[in-house]
Amino acid sequence: MSSRLLRPTFRALRGIPPTTIPIPTRQFRTSSPKMAVQELKSVEQFNTLIASKPLVAIDVWAQWCGPCRFISPVFEKHSESDEFKDKIVFAKVDADEVPDLSQELGVRAMPSFFFFKDGAKVSDLDLVGADPGRLEKGLKTLIE
């Protein structure tokens, strides 16, 4: 019985063209591109970066490291902040992907942060651990 009811309705609707329902769209715009944290994939890329930029901050991290995942957004936020974005180049190194660079930097634990001024490592500012306050203090000291 139900097929009898549906069949005439279906035949009647077959001649009507399908309608489109307009879906509102929203476009997103950004005011200006934000400075991204550079991903270093080799020792050569690292050497080129510190030789060509006066101030460099490097975050050495690993995917399996919980504290690295905690501090990473803080590091990225500083790279976009007005206080640091035009003064310091921010870079990240995955310790498991570039073990030679981790060894060259003397990584003992993760996360580790290293700061370079005019191509030379500023040893006084080396930071081990996920401490947002000490990270910000190190960045401020670097630009002084």
Coordinates of C-alpha atoms in Angstrom, one line a residue:
M1 CA 0.0 0.0 0.0
S2 CA 2.8 2.4 0.8
S3 CA 4.4 1.9 -2.6
R4 CA 1.2 2.9 -4.3
L5 CA 1.2 6.2 -2.4
L6 CA 4.8 6.9 -3.1
R7 CA 4.7 6.0 -6.8
P8 CA 2.3 8.8 -7.9
T9 CA 4.1 11.3 -5.7
F10 CA 7.5 10.4 -7.2
R11 CA 6.1 10.6 -10.7
A12 CA 4.6 14.0 -10.0
L13 CA 7.9 15.3 -8.6
R14 CA 10.0 13.9 -11.4
G15 CA 9.2 16.8 -13.7
I16 CA 10.2 19.4 -11.1
P17 CA 13.8 20.6 -11.3
P18 CA 15.7 20.2 -8.0
T19 CA 16.2 23.4 -6.1
T20 CA 19.5 24.5 -4.5
I21 CA 19.5 25.7 -1.0
P22 CA 21.9 28.6 -0.7
I23 CA 24.5 28.1 2.1
P24 CA 26.0 31.2 3.6
T25 CA 29.7 31.3 3.3
R26 CA 32.2 33.2 5.5
Q27 CA 35.5 34.4 4.2
F28 CA 38.4 34.7 6.6
R29 CA 41.1 37.3 6.1
T30 CA 44.2 38.1 8.0
S31 CA 45.6 41.6 8.3
S32 CA 49.2 40.6 7.8
P33 CA 51.2 37.3 7.5
K34 CA 52.6 36.2 10.8
M35 CA 56.2 35.2 11.2
A36 CA 56.4 31.5 11.4
V37 CA 58.8 29.5 13.4
Q38 CA 61.3 28.0 11.0
E39 CA 61.9 24.3 11.0
L40 CA 65.6 23.4 10.7
K41 CA 66.2 20.1 8.9
S42 CA 70.0 20.0 8.7
V43 CA 73.2 21.3 10.3
E44 CA 73.9 23.3 7.2
Q45 CA 70.6 25.0 7.4
F46 CA 71.4 25.9 11.1
N47 CA 74.8 27.2 10.2
T48 CA 73.4 29.4 7.4
L49 CA 70.7 30.8 9.7
I50 CA 73.0 31.8 12.6
A51 CA 75.5 33.3 10.2
S52 CA 72.9 35.4 8.4
K53 CA 70.8 36.6 11.3
P54 CA 72.0 38.7 14.2
L55 CA 69.6 37.2 16.9
V56 CA 68.4 33.6 16.8
A57 CA 66.4 31.6 19.3
I58 CA 66.2 27.8 18.8
D59 CA 63.9 25.3 20.4
V60 CA 65.1 21.7 20.4
W61 CA 62.2 19.4 20.9
A62 CA 60.9 15.8 20.2
Q63 CA 57.5 14.5 19.3
W64 CA 57.4 12.1 22.3
C65 CA 58.2 14.9 24.8
G66 CA 55.2 16.1 26.8
P67 CA 56.8 19.3 28.1
C68 CA 57.9 20.2 24.5
R69 CA 54.2 20.1 23.5
F70 CA 53.4 22.4 26.5
I71 CA 56.0 25.1 25.7
S72 CA 55.7 25.0 21.9
P73 CA 52.7 27.3 21.7
V74 CA 54.4 29.8 24.1
F75 CA 57.5 29.8 21.8
E76 CA 55.3 30.4 18.7
K77 CA 53.4 33.1 20.5
H78 CA 56.7 35.0 21.3
S79 CA 57.7 34.7 17.6
E80 CA 54.5 36.6 16.7
S81 CA 54.6 39.1 19.5
D82 CA 55.4 42.8 18.7
E83 CA 58.2 42.7 21.3
F84 CA 60.3 40.0 19.5
K85 CA 59.0 39.4 16.0
D86 CA 61.2 41.9 14.2
K87 CA 64.2 41.4 16.3
I88 CA 64.7 37.6 16.8
V89 CA 64.5 34.8 14.3
F90 CA 62.7 31.8 15.9
A91 CA 63.6 28.2 14.8
K92 CA 62.8 24.7 15.9
V93 CA 64.8 21.5 15.6
D94 CA 63.4 18.0 16.1
A95 CA 66.1 16.2 18.0
D96 CA 65.2 12.8 16.5
E97 CA 65.3 14.1 12.9
V98 CA 68.5 16.0 13.2
P99 CA 70.6 14.2 15.8
D100 CA 73.9 15.7 14.6
L101 CA 72.7 19.2 15.4
S102 CA 71.4 18.1 18.8
Q103 CA 74.8 16.7 19.5
E104 CA 76.6 19.9 18.2
L105 CA 74.4 22.1 20.4
G106 CA 75.0 19.9 23.5
V107 CA 71.4 18.9 24.2
R108 CA 71.1 17.2 27.5
A109 CA 67.3 17.1 28.0
M110 CA 64.2 18.3 26.2
P111 CA 63.0 20.9 25.6
S112 CA 66.2 22.9 25.3
F113 CA 66.4 26.5 24.1
F114 CA 69.6 28.0 22.7
F115 CA 70.2 31.7 21.9
F116 CA 72.7 33.1 19.3
K117 CA 73.9 36.6 18.9
D118 CA 75.9 37.5 15.8
G119 CA 76.6 33.8 15.1
A120 CA 77.9 33.0 18.6
K121 CA 76.1 30.9 21.2
V122 CA 75.1 32.9 24.3
S123 CA 75.8 30.2 26.8
D124 CA 74.5 32.2 29.8
L125 CA 71.0 32.0 28.3
D126 CA 70.8 28.3 27.6
L127 CA 67.5 27.0 29.0
V128 CA 66.5 23.4 29.7
G129 CA 62.8 22.6 30.5
A130 CA 59.4 24.0 29.8
D131 CA 59.5 27.2 31.9
P132 CA 57.6 30.1 30.1
G133 CA 58.9 32.7 32.5
R134 CA 62.6 31.8 32.0
L135 CA 62.0 31.6 28.2
E136 CA 60.6 35.1 28.1
K137 CA 63.4 36.4 30.3
G138 CA 66.0 34.8 28.0
L139 CA 64.4 36.4 24.9
K140 CA 64.4 39.8 26.6
T141 CA 68.0 39.4 27.7
L142 CA 69.0 38.5 24.1
I143 CA 67.5 41.7 22.6
E144 CA 69.2 44.0 25.2

